[in-house]
PDB file of C-alpha atoms in Angstrom:
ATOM      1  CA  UNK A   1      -1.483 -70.211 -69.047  1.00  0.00           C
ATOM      2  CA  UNK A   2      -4.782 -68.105 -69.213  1.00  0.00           C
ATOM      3  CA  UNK A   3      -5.691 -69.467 -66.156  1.00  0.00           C
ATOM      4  CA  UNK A   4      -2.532 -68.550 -64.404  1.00  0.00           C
ATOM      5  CA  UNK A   5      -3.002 -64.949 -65.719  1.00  0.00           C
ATOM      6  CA  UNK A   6      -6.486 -64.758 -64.043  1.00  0.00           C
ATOM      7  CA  UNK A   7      -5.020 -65.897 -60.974  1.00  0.00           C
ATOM      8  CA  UNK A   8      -2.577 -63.421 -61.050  1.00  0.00           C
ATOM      9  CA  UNK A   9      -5.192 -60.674 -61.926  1.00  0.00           C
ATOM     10  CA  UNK A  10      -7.638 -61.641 -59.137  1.00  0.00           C
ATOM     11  CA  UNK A  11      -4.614 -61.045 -56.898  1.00  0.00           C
ATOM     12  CA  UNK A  12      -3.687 -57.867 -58.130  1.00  0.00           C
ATOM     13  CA  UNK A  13      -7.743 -56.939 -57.588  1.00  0.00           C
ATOM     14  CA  UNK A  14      -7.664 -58.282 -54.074  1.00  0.00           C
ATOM     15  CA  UNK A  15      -4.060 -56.558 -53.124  1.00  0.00           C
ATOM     16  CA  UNK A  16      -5.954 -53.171 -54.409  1.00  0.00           C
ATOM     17  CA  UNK A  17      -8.911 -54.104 -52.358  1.00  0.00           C
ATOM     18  CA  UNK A  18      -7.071 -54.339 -49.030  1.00  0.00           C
ATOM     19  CA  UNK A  19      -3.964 -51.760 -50.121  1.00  0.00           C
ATOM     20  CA  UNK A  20      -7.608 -49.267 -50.560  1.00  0.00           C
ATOM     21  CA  UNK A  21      -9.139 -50.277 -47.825  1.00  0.00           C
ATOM     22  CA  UNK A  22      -6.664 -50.802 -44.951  1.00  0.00           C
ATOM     23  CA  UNK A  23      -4.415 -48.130 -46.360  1.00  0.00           C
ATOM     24  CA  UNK A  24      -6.706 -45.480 -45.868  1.00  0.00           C
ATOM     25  CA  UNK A  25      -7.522 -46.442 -42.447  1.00  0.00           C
ATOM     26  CA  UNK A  26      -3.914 -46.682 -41.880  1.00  0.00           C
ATOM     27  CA  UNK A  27      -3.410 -43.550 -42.709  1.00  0.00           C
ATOM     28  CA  UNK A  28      -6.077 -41.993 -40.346  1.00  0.00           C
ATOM     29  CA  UNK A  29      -4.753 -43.574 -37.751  1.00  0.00           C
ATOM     30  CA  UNK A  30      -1.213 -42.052 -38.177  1.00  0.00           C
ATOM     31  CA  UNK A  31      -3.207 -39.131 -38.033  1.00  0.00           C
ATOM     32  CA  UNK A  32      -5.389 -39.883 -35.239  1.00  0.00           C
ATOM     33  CA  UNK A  33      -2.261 -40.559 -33.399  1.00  0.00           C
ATOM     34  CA  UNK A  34      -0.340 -37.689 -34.687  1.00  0.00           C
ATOM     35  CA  UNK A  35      -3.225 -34.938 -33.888  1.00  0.00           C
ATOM     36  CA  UNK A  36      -4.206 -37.409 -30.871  1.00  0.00           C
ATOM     37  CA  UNK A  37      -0.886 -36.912 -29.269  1.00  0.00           C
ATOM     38  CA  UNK A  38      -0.708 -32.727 -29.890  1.00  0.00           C
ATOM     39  CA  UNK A  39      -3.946 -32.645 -27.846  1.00  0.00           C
ATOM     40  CA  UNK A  40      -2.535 -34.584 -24.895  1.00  0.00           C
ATOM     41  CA  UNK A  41       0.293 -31.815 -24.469  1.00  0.00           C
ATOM     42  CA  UNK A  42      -1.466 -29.306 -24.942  1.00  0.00           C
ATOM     43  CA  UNK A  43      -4.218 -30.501 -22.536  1.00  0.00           C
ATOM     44  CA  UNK A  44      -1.717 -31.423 -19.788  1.00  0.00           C
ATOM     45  CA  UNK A  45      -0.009 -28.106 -20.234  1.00  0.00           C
ATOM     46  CA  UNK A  46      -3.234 -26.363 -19.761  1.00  0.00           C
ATOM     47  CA  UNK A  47      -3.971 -28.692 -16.698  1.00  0.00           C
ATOM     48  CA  UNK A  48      -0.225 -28.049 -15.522  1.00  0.00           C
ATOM     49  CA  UNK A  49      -1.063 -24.377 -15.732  1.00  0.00           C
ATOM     50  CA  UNK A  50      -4.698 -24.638 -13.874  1.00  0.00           C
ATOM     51  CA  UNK A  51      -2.619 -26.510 -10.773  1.00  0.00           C
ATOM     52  CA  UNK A  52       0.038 -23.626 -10.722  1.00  0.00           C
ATOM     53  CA  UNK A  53      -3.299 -21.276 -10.430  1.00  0.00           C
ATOM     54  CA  UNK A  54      -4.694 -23.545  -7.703  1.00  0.00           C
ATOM     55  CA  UNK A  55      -1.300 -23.632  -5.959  1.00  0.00           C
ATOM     56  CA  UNK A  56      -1.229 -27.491  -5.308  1.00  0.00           C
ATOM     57  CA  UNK A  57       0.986 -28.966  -3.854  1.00  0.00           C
ATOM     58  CA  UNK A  58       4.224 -29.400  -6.357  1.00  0.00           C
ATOM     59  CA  UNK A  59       4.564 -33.334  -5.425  1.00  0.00           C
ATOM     60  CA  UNK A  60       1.109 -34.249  -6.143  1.00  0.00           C
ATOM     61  CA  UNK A  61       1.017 -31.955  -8.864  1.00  0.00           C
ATOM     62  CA  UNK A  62       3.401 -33.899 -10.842  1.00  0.00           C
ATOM     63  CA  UNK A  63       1.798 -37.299  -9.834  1.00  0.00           C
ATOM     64  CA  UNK A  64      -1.522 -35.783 -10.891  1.00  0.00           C
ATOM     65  CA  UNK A  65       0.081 -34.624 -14.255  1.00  0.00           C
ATOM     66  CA  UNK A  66       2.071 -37.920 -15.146  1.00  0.00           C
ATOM     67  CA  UNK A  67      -0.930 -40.456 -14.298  1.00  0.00           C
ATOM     68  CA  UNK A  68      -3.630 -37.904 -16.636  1.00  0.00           C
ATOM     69  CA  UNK A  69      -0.940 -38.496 -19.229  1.00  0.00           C
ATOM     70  CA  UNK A  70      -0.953 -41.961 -19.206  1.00  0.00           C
ATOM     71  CA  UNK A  71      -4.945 -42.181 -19.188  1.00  0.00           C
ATOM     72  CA  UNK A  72      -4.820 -39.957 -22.345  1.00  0.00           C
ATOM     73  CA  UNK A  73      -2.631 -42.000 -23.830  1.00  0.00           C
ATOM     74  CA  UNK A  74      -4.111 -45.317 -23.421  1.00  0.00           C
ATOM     75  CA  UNK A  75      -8.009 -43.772 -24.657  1.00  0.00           C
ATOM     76  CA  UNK A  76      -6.146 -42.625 -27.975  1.00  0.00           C
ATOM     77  CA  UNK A  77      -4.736 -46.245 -28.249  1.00  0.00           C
ATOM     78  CA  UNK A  78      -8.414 -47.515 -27.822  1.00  0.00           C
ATOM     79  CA  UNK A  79      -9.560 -44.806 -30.364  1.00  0.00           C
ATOM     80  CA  UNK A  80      -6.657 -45.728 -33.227  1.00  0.00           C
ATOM     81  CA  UNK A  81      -7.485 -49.802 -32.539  1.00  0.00           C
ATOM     82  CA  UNK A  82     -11.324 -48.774 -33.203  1.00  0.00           C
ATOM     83  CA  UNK A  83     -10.266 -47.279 -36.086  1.00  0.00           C
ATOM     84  CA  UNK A  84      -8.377 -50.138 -37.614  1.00  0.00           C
ATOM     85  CA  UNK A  85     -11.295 -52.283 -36.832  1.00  0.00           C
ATOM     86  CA  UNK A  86      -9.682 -54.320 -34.358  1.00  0.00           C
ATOM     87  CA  UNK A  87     -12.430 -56.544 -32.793  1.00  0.00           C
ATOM     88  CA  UNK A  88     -12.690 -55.239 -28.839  1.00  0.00           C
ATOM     89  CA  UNK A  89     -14.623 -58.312 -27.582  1.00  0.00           C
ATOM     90  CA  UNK A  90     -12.037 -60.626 -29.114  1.00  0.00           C
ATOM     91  CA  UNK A  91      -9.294 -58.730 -27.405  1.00  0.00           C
ATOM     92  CA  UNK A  92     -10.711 -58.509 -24.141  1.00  0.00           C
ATOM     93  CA  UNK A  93     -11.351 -62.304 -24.757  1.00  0.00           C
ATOM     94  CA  UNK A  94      -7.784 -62.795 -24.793  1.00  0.00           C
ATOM     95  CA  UNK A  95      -6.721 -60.048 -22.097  1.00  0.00           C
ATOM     96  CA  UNK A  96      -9.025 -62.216 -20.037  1.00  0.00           C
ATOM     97  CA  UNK A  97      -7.347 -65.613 -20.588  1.00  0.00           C
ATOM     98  CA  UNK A  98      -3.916 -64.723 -20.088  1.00  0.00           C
ATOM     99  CA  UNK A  99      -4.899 -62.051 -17.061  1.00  0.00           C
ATOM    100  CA  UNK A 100      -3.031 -64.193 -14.638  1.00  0.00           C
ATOM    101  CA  UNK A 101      -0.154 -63.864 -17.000  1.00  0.00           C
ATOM    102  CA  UNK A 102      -0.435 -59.970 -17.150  1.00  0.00           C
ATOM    103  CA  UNK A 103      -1.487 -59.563 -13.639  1.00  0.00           C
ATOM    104  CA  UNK A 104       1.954 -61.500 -12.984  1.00  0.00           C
ATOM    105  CA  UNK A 105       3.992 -59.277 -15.361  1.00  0.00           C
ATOM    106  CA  UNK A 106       2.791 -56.083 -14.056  1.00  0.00           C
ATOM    107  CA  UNK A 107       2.839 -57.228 -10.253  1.00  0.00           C
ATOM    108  CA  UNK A 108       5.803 -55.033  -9.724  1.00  0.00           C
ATOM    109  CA  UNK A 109       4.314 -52.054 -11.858  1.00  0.00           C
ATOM    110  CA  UNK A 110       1.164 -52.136  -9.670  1.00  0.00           C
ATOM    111  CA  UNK A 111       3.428 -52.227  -6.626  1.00  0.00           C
ATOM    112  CA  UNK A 112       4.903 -49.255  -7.868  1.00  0.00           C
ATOM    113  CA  UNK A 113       1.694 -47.276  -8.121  1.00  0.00           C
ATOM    114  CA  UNK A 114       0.033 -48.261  -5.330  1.00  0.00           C
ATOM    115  CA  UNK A 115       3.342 -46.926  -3.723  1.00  0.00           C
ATOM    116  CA  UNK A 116       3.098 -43.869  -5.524  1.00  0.00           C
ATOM    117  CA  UNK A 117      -0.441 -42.839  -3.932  1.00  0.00           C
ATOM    118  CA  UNK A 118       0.430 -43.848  -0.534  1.00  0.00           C
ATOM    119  CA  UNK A 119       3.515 -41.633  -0.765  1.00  0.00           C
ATOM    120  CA  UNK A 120       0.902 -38.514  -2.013  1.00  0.00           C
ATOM    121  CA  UNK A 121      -1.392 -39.379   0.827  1.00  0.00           C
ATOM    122  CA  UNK A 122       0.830 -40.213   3.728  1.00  0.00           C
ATOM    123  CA  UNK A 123       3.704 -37.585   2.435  1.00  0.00           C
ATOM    124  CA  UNK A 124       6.738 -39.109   3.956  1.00  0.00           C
ATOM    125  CA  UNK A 125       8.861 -36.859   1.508  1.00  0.00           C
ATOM    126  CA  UNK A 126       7.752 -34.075  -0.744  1.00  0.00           C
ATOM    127  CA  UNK A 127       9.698 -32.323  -3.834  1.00  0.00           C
ATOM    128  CA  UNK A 128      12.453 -30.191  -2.930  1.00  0.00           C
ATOM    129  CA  UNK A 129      13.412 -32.625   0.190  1.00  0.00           C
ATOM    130  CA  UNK A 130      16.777 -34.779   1.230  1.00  0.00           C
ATOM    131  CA  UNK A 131      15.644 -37.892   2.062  1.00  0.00           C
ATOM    132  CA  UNK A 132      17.849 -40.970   2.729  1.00  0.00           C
ATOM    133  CA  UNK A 133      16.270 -44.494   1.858  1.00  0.00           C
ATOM    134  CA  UNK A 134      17.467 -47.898   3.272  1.00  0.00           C
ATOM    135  CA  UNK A 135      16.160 -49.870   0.690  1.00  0.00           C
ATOM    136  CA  UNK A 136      18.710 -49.629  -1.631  1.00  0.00           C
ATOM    137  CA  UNK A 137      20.637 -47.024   0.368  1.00  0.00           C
ATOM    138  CA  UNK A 138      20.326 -44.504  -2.018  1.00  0.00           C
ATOM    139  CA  UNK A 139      19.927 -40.534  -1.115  1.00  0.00           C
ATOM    140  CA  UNK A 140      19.594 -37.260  -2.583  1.00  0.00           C
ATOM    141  CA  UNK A 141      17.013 -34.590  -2.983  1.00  0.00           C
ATOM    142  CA  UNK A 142      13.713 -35.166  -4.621  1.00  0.00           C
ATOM    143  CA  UNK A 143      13.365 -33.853  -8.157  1.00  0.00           C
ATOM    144  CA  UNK A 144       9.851 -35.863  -9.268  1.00  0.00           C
ATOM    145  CA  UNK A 145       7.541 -37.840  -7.800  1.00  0.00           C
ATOM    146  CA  UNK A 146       5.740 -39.929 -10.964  1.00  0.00           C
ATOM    147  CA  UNK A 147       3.345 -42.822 -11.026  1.00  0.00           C
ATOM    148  CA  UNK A 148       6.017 -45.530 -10.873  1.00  0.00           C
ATOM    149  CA  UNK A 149       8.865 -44.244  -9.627  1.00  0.00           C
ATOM    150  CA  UNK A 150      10.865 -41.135  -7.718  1.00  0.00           C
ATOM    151  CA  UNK A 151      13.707 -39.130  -9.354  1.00  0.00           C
ATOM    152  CA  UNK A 152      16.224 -38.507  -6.383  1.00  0.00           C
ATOM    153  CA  UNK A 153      19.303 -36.197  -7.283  1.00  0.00           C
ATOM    154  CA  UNK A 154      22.598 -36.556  -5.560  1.00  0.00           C
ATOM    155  CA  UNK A 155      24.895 -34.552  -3.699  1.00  0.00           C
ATOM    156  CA  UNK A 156      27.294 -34.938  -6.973  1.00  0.00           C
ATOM    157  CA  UNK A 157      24.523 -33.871  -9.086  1.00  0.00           C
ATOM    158  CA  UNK A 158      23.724 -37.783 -10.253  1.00  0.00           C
ATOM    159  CA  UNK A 159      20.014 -38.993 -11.084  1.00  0.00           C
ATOM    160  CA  UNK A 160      18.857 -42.069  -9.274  1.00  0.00           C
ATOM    161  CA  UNK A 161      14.980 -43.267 -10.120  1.00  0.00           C
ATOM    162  CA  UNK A 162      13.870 -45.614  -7.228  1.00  0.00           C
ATOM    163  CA  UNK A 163      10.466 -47.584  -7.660  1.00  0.00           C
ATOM    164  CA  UNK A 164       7.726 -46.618  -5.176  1.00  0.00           C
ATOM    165  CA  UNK A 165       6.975 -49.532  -4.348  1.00  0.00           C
ATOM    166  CA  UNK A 166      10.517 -49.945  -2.589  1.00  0.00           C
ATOM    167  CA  UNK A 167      10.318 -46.217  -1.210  1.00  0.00           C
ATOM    168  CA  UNK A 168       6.612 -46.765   0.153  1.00  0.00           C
ATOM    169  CA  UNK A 169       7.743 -50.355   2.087  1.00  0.00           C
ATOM    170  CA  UNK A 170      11.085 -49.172   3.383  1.00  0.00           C
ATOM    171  CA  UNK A 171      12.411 -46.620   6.257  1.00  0.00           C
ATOM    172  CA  UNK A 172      13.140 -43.505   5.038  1.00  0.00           C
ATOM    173  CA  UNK A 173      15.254 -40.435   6.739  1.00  0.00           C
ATOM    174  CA  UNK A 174      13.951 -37.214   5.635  1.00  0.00           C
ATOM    175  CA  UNK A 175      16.599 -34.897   6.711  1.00  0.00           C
ATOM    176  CA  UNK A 176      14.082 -31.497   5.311  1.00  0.00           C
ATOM    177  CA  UNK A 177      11.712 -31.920   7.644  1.00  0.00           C
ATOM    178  CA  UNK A 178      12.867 -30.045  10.502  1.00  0.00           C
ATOM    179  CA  UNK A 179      14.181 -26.269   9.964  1.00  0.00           C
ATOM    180  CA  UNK A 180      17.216 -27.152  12.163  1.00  0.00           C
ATOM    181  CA  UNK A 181      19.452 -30.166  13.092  1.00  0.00           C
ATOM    182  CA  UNK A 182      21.934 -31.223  15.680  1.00  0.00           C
ATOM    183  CA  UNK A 183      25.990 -31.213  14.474  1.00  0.00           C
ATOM    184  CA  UNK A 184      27.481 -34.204  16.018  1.00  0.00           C
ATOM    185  CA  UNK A 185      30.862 -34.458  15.940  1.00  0.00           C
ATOM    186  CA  UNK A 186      33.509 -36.165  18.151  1.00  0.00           C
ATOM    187  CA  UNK A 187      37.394 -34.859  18.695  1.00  0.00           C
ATOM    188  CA  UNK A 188      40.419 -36.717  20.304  1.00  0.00           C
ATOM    189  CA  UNK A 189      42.626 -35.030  22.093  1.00  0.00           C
ATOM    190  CA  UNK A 190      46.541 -36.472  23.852  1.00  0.00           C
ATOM    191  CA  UNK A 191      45.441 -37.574  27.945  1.00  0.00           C
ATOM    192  CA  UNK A 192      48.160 -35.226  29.157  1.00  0.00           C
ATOM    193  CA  UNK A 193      46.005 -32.360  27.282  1.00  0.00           C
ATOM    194  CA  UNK A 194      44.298 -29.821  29.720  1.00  0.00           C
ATOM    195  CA  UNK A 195      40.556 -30.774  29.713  1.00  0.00           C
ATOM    196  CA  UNK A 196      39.320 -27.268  30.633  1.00  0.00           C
ATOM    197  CA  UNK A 197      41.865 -25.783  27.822  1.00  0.00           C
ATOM    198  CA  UNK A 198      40.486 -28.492  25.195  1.00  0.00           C
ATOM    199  CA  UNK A 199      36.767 -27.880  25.962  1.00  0.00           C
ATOM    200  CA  UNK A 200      37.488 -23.830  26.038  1.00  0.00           C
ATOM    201  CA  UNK A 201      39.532 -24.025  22.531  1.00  0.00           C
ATOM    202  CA  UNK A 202      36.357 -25.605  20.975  1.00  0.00           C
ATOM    203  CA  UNK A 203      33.748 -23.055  22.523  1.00  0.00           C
ATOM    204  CA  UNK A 204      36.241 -20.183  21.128  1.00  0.00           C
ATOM    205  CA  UNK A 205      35.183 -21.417  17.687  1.00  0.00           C
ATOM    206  CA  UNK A 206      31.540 -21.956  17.949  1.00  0.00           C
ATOM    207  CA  UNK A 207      30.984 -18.539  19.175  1.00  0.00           C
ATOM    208  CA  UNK A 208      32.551 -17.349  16.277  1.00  0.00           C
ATOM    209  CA  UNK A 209      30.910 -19.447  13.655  1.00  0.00           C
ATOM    210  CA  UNK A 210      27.965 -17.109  12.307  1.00  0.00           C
ATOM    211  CA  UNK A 211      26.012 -20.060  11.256  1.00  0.00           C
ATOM    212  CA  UNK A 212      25.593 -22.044  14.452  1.00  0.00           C
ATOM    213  CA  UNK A 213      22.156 -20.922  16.360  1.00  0.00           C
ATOM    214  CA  UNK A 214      22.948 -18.977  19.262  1.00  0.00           C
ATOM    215  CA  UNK A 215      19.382 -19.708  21.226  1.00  0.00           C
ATOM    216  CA  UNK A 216      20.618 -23.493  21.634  1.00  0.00           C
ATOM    217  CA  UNK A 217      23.722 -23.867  24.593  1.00  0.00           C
ATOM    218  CA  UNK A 218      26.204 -26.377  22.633  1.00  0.00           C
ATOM    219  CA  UNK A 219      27.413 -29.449  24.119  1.00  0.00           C
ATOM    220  CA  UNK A 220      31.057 -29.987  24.820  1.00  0.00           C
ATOM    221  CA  UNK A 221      32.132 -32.450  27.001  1.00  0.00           C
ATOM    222  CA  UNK A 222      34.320 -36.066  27.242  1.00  0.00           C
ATOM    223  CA  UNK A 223      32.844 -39.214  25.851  1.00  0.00           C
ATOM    224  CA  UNK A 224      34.888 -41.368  25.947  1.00  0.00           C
ATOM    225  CA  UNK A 225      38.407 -42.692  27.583  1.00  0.00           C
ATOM    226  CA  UNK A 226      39.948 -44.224  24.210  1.00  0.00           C
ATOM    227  CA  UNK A 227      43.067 -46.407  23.890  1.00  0.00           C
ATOM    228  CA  UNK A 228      45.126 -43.527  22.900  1.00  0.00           C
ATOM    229  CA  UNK A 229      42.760 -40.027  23.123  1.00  0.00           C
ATOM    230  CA  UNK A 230      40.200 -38.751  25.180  1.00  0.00           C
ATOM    231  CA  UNK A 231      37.491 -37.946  22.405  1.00  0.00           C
ATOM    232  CA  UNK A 232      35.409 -35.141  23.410  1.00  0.00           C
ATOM    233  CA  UNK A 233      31.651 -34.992  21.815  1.00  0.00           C
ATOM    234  CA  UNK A 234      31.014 -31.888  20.023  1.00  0.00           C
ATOM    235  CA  UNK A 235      26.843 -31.116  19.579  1.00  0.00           C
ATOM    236  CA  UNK A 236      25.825 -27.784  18.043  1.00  0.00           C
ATOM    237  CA  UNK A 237      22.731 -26.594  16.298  1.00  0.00           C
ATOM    238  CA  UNK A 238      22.547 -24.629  13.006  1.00  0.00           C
ATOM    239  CA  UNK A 239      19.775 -24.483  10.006  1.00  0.00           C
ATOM    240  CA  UNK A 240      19.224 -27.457   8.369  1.00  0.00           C
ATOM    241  CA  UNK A 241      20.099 -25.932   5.160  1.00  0.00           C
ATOM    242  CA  UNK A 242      23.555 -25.089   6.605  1.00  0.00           C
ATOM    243  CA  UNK A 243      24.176 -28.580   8.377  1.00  0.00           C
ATOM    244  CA  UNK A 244      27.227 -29.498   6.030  1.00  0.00           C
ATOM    245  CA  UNK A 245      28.793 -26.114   6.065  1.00  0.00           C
ATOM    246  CA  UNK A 246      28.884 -25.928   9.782  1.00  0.00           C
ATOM    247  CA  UNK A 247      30.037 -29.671  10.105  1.00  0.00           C
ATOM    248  CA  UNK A 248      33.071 -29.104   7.550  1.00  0.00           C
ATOM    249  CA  UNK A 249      33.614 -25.732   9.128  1.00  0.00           C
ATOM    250  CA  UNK A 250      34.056 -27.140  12.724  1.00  0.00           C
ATOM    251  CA  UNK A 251      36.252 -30.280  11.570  1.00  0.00           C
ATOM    252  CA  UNK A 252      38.574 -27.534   9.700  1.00  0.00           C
ATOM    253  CA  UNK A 253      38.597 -24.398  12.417  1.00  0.00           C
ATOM    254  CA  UNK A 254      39.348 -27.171  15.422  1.00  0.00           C
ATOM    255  CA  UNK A 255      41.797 -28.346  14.066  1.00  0.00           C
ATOM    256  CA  UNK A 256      43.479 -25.255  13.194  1.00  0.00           C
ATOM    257  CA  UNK A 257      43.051 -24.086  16.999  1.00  0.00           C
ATOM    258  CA  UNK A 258      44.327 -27.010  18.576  1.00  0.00           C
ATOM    259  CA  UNK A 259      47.043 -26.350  16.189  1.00  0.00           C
ATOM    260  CA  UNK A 260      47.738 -22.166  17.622  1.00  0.00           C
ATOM    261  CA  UNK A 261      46.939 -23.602  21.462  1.00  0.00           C
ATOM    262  CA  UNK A 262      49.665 -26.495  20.700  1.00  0.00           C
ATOM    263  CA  UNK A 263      47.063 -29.203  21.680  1.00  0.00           C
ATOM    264  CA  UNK A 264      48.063 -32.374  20.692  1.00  0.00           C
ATOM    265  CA  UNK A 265      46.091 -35.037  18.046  1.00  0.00           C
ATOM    266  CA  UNK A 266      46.882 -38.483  18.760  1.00  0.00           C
ATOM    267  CA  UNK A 267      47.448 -40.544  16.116  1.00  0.00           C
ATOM    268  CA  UNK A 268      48.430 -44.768  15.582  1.00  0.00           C
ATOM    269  CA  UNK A 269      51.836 -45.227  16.768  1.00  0.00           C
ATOM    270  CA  UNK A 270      54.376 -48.108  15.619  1.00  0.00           C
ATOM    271  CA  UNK A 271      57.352 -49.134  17.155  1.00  0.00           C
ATOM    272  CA  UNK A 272      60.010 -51.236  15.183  1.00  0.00           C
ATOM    273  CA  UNK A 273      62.644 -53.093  16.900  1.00  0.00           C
ATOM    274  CA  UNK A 274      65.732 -54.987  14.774  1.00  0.00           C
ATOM    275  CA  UNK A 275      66.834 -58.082  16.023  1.00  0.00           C
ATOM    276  CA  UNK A 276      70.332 -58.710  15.270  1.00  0.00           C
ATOM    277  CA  UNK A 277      72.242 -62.561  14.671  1.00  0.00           C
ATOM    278  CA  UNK A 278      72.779 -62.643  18.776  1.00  0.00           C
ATOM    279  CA  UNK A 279      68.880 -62.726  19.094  1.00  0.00           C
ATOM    280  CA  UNK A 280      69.181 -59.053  20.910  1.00  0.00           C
ATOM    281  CA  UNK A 281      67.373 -56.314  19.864  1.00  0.00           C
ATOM    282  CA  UNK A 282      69.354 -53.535  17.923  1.00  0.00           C
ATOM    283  CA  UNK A 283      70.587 -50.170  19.491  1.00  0.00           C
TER     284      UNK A 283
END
């Protein structure tokens, strides 16, 4: 029994030992990381602040921003592991025997960054811009350009975060780049309709519209013989800001002058014929 009890008593030392020991460096380390983490933001604020000064660029601004983050953040995790005595040469040890393992795991992550910094240095696409990719055949407007990935925002105001390592091996539209862009649009018109009516009609209404560019002569002419229309092509310029406006604008406003000059939309057709017990076709 009195052996037990010392047992149980050298236990109780030990368990003090460590709780002394350990627990105090466990509870630096919550406030290494603690303090540790106050000084990142208020160091990438202050950087954040110096670009705005310098006027860089607002795409590789945020890159810059997000990837100084994530190398603060991975020194304070080396500074908290020193702390708690974690033996460096014996991790590295085992970082280096399973590196094919890692380097497998994070294949797609370093995909992602090297994409990243060919994006900042080629500039396909900056912040601010509509782009189109066919990768996943996503679009919207760029929002933030980070280390792994690009926050696109849609037309109906939806987030979509596409890796950069897709955006940086696929084609991309940029539909920003230019300050103007063609309208294409195509109309059908009834083959007994006046062409020279049809093609004046349509002119009518681009001259009015305020927001097609009056520097650029418009197209308007017949493109095709359809089955049941002629379709005339329709090709105006405008701002590329105001693309969609004048594109909804010209479907609406055609339409409602064809409708005041009585010129005729075609549309599908079907003709039903009853057959009656005789085998003849019903009057």
């Amino acid at each position: 029994m009195d052996t037990v009890m010392k047992q149980l008593d050298n236990i109780k030392v030990k368990a003090l030992e460590i709780l002394t020991v350990y627990g105090f460096k466990i509870l630096m380390s919550l406030l290494i990381l603690i303090i540790g983490s106050k000084i990142i933001k208020y160091l990438v604020k202050l950087m954040e602040k110096f670009l705005k000064k310098s006027k860089v660029d607002v795409s590789l601004s945020k890159f810059l921003l997000s990837a100084v983050r994530l190398i603060l953040k991975i020194l304070l995790g080396i500074i908290i592991m020193e702390n708690l005595e974690v033996p460096m040469t014996s991790l590295i040890a085992v970082l280096g025997a399973t590196g094919i393992g890692i380097g497998m795991a994070l294949q797609g992550s370093l995909a992602n960054l090297t994409g990243g910094i060919l994006i900042l240095l080629l500039r396909p696409f900056k912040v601010g811009d509509f782009i189109e990719e066919k990768a996943f055949g996503h679009e919207g407007i760029v929002e933030d350009i980070q280390v792994f990935y690009t926050t696109l925002r849609t037309r109906d105001n939806k987030v979509i975060t596409v890796p950069n390592g897709s955006l940086s091996n696929s084609s991309i539209i940029n539909h920003s780049t230019m300050d103007i862009r063609r309208v294409d649009l195509t109309f059908g018109v009834a083959y007994e309709e006046d062409t020279f009516a049809v093609k004046r009609a349509i002119k009518e209404v681009i001259e009015k519209h305020a927001l097609i560019l009056k520097d650029r002569e418009p197209y308007i002419n017949i493109s095709e013989h359809g089955d049941s229309s002629v379709n005339f092509a329709v090709l105006v310029w405008c701002k590329t800001k105001d693309y969609l406006q004048v594109k909804f604008d010209l479907i609406e406003q055609i339409k409602i002058k064809f409708d005041e000059e009585n010129i005729s939309i075609p549309y599908p057709h079907m003709d039903v014929n009853i057959v009656n017990n005789e085998g003849k076709i019903a009057k």
